[in-house]
Amino acid sequence: MNTLIEGTTILIDKPLHWSSFQAVNKLKWAIIKKYHLKKFKIGHAGTLDPLATGLLILCTGKHTKLISSLQDAPKTYTGTIALGATTPSYDLETEIDARFATSHITEELIEQVRMQFTGALLQAPPLFSAIKKDGKRLYELARKGEVTEIPEREITIHSLALTPSGENTLSFEVHCSKGTYIRSLAHDIGKALGSGAHLTSLRRTQIGNHSVADALSPDAFVELLNTNI
């Protein structure tokens, strides 16, 4: 039997503005069409927001049993943080709601804050997240203006690099445990700097031992699939 159908792991480089569901569906229907299947088992390990790019692991057939362990693996992200302004979603999904001074921020202060955000930490997920509270997604409550308190969760930041990369902009690379919200990390870094901050770009480069360097875009995967007989 074709290993794609029986069970395999596929590394996809999710494009900007695509949902993880769109990426999975693109491959699912291409495989169903290619092999004339009535149904096909496929899932993904760890959702990426539409505004994020990078590594999305898809599992097919028997390999869907690996999804849980893949989701538990540590992850690496790169991206940029804008200083001096916050948004309700902690990223570019929503408009800026407050602005703050940044003239006091020095490289020394950035380094002090960087050191504060390594090791075991307690982190509150963003209100604009898919976590459920009382049966409803938090982002549904947030969009209705129904602000709610979210309990903090323990996460681990294994390593964090913060580098000034332009006016009021930090570039970062973070290696972290499952359950870490990079949007919340950006927001909390802004507060620790005595200012405000929000995430402006995000790319997942690693999940466990899997690297985005070995991944294909959804379109490239489908093209390769259709060139193989």
CSV table of C-alpha atoms in Angstrom, one decimal:
chain,number,residue,atom,x,y,z
A,1,MET,CA,0.0,0.0,0.0
A,2,ASN,CA,1.1,3.6,-0.7
A,3,THR,CA,3.0,4.8,2.4
A,4,LEU,CA,1.2,8.2,2.0
A,5,ILE,CA,-2.1,6.4,2.6
A,6,GLU,CA,-0.9,3.8,5.1
A,7,GLY,CA,0.8,6.4,7.2
A,8,THR,CA,3.6,9.0,7.0
A,9,THR,CA,4.7,12.4,8.3
A,10,ILE,CA,4.7,15.4,6.0
A,11,LEU,CA,6.5,18.7,6.7
A,12,ILE,CA,4.8,21.7,5.3
A,13,ASP,CA,5.9,25.3,5.3
A,14,LYS,CA,2.6,27.1,5.9
A,15,PRO,CA,2.3,30.4,3.9
A,16,LEU,CA,1.3,33.7,5.4
A,17,HIS,CA,-2.5,34.3,5.7
A,18,TRP,CA,-3.3,30.5,5.3
A,19,SER,CA,-5.0,28.8,8.2
A,20,SER,CA,-3.6,25.5,9.3
A,21,PHE,CA,-6.9,24.0,8.3
A,22,GLN,CA,-6.5,25.3,4.8
A,23,ALA,CA,-3.1,23.7,4.5
A,24,VAL,CA,-4.4,20.4,5.7
A,25,ASN,CA,-7.4,20.5,3.3
A,26,LYS,CA,-5.2,21.4,0.3
A,27,LEU,CA,-3.2,18.2,0.8
A,28,LYS,CA,-6.1,16.1,1.8
A,29,TRP,CA,-8.2,16.7,-1.3
A,30,ALA,CA,-5.1,16.5,-3.6
A,31,ILE,CA,-4.3,13.0,-2.2
A,32,ILE,CA,-8.0,11.9,-2.4
A,33,LYS,CA,-8.2,13.0,-6.0
A,34,LYS,CA,-4.8,11.5,-6.9
A,35,TYR,CA,-5.6,8.0,-5.5
A,36,HIS,CA,-9.4,8.0,-6.0
A,37,LEU,CA,-10.1,7.6,-2.3
A,38,LYS,CA,-13.5,7.9,-0.7
A,39,LYS,CA,-11.9,9.0,2.6
A,40,PHE,CA,-8.5,9.7,3.9
A,41,LYS,CA,-7.1,10.2,7.4
A,42,ILE,CA,-4.9,13.2,7.9
A,43,GLY,CA,-4.3,15.7,10.8
A,44,HIS,CA,-1.8,18.2,12.0
A,45,ALA,CA,0.3,18.6,15.1
A,46,GLY,CA,0.2,22.1,16.4
A,47,THR,CA,-1.9,24.9,14.9
A,48,LEU,CA,-0.2,28.1,13.4
A,49,ASP,CA,-2.2,31.3,13.3
A,50,PRO,CA,-2.9,32.7,9.8
A,51,LEU,CA,-0.4,35.6,10.5
A,52,ALA,CA,2.3,33.1,11.2
A,53,THR,CA,4.4,31.1,8.7
A,54,GLY,CA,6.6,28.1,9.0
A,55,LEU,CA,6.6,24.4,10.0
A,56,LEU,CA,3.4,22.6,10.2
A,57,ILE,CA,3.6,18.8,10.7
A,58,LEU,CA,0.9,16.7,9.0
A,59,CYS,CA,0.4,13.0,9.8
A,60,THR,CA,-1.5,10.6,7.6
A,61,GLY,CA,-3.0,7.1,8.3
A,62,LYS,CA,-1.4,5.3,11.2
A,63,HIS,CA,1.0,8.2,11.8
A,64,THR,CA,-1.9,10.3,13.2
A,65,LYS,CA,-1.2,8.4,16.4
A,66,LEU,CA,2.0,10.4,16.6
A,67,ILE,CA,0.2,13.8,16.7
A,68,SER,CA,0.1,14.0,20.5
A,69,SER,CA,3.8,13.3,21.0
A,70,LEU,CA,4.7,15.8,18.3
A,71,GLN,CA,2.5,18.5,19.9
A,72,ASP,CA,4.4,17.9,23.2
A,73,ALA,CA,7.8,18.5,21.6
A,74,PRO,CA,9.7,21.8,22.2
A,75,LYS,CA,9.4,24.3,19.4
A,76,THR,CA,11.6,27.1,17.9
A,77,TYR,CA,10.3,30.4,16.5
A,78,THR,CA,11.8,33.5,15.0
A,79,GLY,CA,10.1,36.8,14.4
A,80,THR,CA,9.8,40.5,15.2
A,81,ILE,CA,8.3,42.6,18.0
A,82,ALA,CA,7.2,46.2,17.7
A,83,LEU,CA,7.9,48.3,20.8
A,84,GLY,CA,5.9,51.3,22.0
A,85,ALA,CA,2.4,50.1,21.2
A,86,THR,CA,-0.1,47.3,22.2
A,87,THR,CA,-3.0,45.6,20.5
A,88,PRO,CA,-5.8,43.6,22.1
A,89,SER,CA,-4.7,40.5,20.3
A,90,TYR,CA,-1.0,41.1,21.0
A,91,ASP,CA,-0.3,40.9,17.3
A,92,LEU,CA,-1.4,42.5,14.0
A,93,GLU,CA,-4.9,40.9,14.0
A,94,THR,CA,-6.3,43.9,15.8
A,95,GLU,CA,-5.6,47.7,15.7
A,96,ILE,CA,-3.2,49.5,18.1
A,97,ASP,CA,-5.1,50.4,21.3
A,98,ALA,CA,-2.4,52.2,23.3
A,99,ARG,CA,1.0,53.8,22.7
A,100,PHE,CA,4.0,54.1,25.1
A,101,ALA,CA,7.3,55.9,25.4
A,102,THR,CA,10.4,53.9,24.2
A,103,SER,CA,13.2,56.5,24.7
A,104,HIS,CA,14.3,54.9,28.0
A,105,ILE,CA,14.9,51.4,26.4
A,106,THR,CA,18.6,50.6,26.0
A,107,GLU,CA,20.4,47.5,25.0
A,108,GLU,CA,21.4,46.9,28.6
A,109,LEU,CA,17.7,47.0,29.6
A,110,ILE,CA,16.8,44.6,26.8
A,111,GLU,CA,19.4,42.2,28.0
A,112,GLN,CA,18.1,42.4,31.6
A,113,VAL,CA,14.6,41.7,30.4
A,114,ARG,CA,15.8,38.8,28.1
A,115,MET,CA,17.3,37.1,31.1
A,116,GLN,CA,14.0,37.4,33.0
A,117,PHE,CA,12.2,35.5,30.3
A,118,THR,CA,14.3,32.3,30.4
A,119,GLY,CA,13.6,29.2,32.4
A,120,ALA,CA,10.3,28.1,34.0
A,121,LEU,CA,7.7,30.9,33.8
A,122,LEU,CA,4.0,31.5,34.4
A,123,GLN,CA,2.3,32.9,31.3
A,124,ALA,CA,-1.3,34.0,30.7
A,125,PRO,CA,-2.6,33.1,27.2
A,126,PRO,CA,-3.9,36.0,25.1
A,127,LEU,CA,-7.6,36.7,25.2
A,128,PHE,CA,-7.6,36.3,21.4
A,129,SER,CA,-6.8,32.5,21.5
A,130,ALA,CA,-8.6,29.3,20.7
A,131,ILE,CA,-8.6,28.1,24.4
A,132,LYS,CA,-12.1,27.2,25.6
A,133,LYS,CA,-13.7,28.7,28.6
A,134,ASP,CA,-17.2,27.5,29.6
A,135,GLY,CA,-17.5,25.8,26.2
A,136,LYS,CA,-16.6,28.9,24.2
A,137,ARG,CA,-13.4,29.9,22.4
A,138,LEU,CA,-11.7,32.9,24.1
A,139,TYR,CA,-11.4,34.8,20.8
A,140,GLU,CA,-15.2,34.6,20.5
A,141,LEU,CA,-15.6,36.1,23.9
A,142,ALA,CA,-12.9,38.7,23.3
A,143,ARG,CA,-14.5,39.9,20.0
A,144,LYS,CA,-17.8,40.4,21.8
A,145,GLY,CA,-16.0,42.5,24.4
A,146,GLU,CA,-16.7,39.9,27.1
A,147,VAL,CA,-13.3,40.2,28.8
A,148,THR,CA,-12.5,37.3,31.1
A,149,GLU,CA,-9.6,36.3,33.4
A,150,ILE,CA,-7.4,33.5,32.1
A,151,PRO,CA,-5.4,31.4,34.6
A,152,GLU,CA,-1.6,31.5,34.1
A,153,ARG,CA,0.1,28.3,32.8
A,154,GLU,CA,3.6,27.1,33.5
A,155,ILE,CA,5.8,27.2,30.4
A,156,THR,CA,9.6,26.9,29.8
A,157,ILE,CA,11.7,29.2,27.7
A,158,HIS,CA,14.8,27.1,27.0
A,159,SER,CA,16.6,29.9,25.2
A,160,LEU,CA,15.7,33.4,24.0
A,161,ALA,CA,17.7,35.9,21.8
A,162,LEU,CA,16.5,39.5,21.6
A,163,THR,CA,18.2,41.8,19.1
A,164,PRO,CA,17.4,45.4,18.3
A,165,SER,CA,16.8,45.4,14.5
A,166,GLY,CA,15.5,48.9,13.7
A,167,GLU,CA,13.6,51.7,15.3
A,168,ASN,CA,11.5,50.3,18.1
A,169,THR,CA,11.8,46.8,16.7
A,170,LEU,CA,13.3,43.6,18.2
A,171,SER,CA,14.1,40.5,16.3
A,172,PHE,CA,14.0,37.3,18.3
A,173,GLU,CA,14.6,33.6,18.3
A,174,VAL,CA,12.9,31.5,21.1
A,175,HIS,CA,13.2,27.8,21.9
A,176,CYS,CA,10.3,26.9,24.2
A,177,SER,CA,8.0,24.3,25.6
A,178,LYS,CA,4.6,23.3,24.3
A,179,GLY,CA,1.8,25.7,25.3
A,180,THR,CA,3.9,28.8,24.9
A,181,TYR,CA,2.1,31.7,23.3
A,182,ILE,CA,4.7,33.9,21.5
A,183,ARG,CA,2.1,36.7,21.3
A,184,SER,CA,1.9,36.7,25.1
A,185,LEU,CA,5.7,36.6,25.3
A,186,ALA,CA,5.9,39.7,23.1
A,187,HIS,CA,3.3,41.5,25.2
A,188,ASP,CA,5.0,40.6,28.5
A,189,ILE,CA,8.4,41.7,27.2
A,190,GLY,CA,6.9,45.1,26.4
A,191,LYS,CA,5.6,45.4,29.9
A,192,ALA,CA,8.9,44.4,31.4
A,193,LEU,CA,10.6,47.1,29.4
A,194,GLY,CA,8.3,49.6,30.9
A,195,SER,CA,6.6,50.2,27.6
A,196,GLY,CA,4.3,48.2,25.4
A,197,ALA,CA,4.8,45.7,22.6
A,198,HIS,CA,3.1,43.5,20.1
A,199,LEU,CA,4.1,40.7,17.7
A,200,THR,CA,4.6,41.8,14.1
A,201,SER,CA,5.9,38.6,12.5
A,202,LEU,CA,6.3,34.9,13.5
A,203,ARG,CA,7.8,31.9,11.9
A,204,ARG,CA,8.1,28.4,13.4
A,205,THR,CA,11.4,26.9,12.3
A,206,GLN,CA,11.5,23.7,14.4
A,207,ILE,CA,9.3,21.1,16.2
A,208,GLY,CA,11.4,18.5,18.0
A,209,ASN,CA,13.9,17.2,15.5
A,210,HIS,CA,11.9,18.4,12.5
A,211,SER,CA,13.0,21.5,10.7
A,212,VAL,CA,11.2,23.9,8.3
A,213,ALA,CA,14.4,23.6,6.1
A,214,ASP,CA,13.0,20.2,5.1
A,215,ALA,CA,9.5,21.4,4.5
A,216,LEU,CA,7.6,22.1,1.3
A,217,SER,CA,4.9,24.7,0.6
A,218,PRO,CA,1.4,23.2,0.1
A,219,ASP,CA,1.5,24.1,-3.6
A,220,ALA,CA,4.9,22.5,-4.0
A,221,PHE,CA,3.8,19.3,-2.3
A,222,VAL,CA,0.7,19.0,-4.5
A,223,GLU,CA,2.8,19.7,-7.6
A,224,LEU,CA,5.3,17.0,-6.6
A,225,LEU,CA,2.4,14.6,-5.8
A,226,ASN,CA,0.9,15.1,-9.3
A,227,THR,CA,4.2,14.6,-11.1
A,228,ASN,CA,4.7,11.2,-9.4
A,229,ILE,CA,2.8,8.3,-11.0
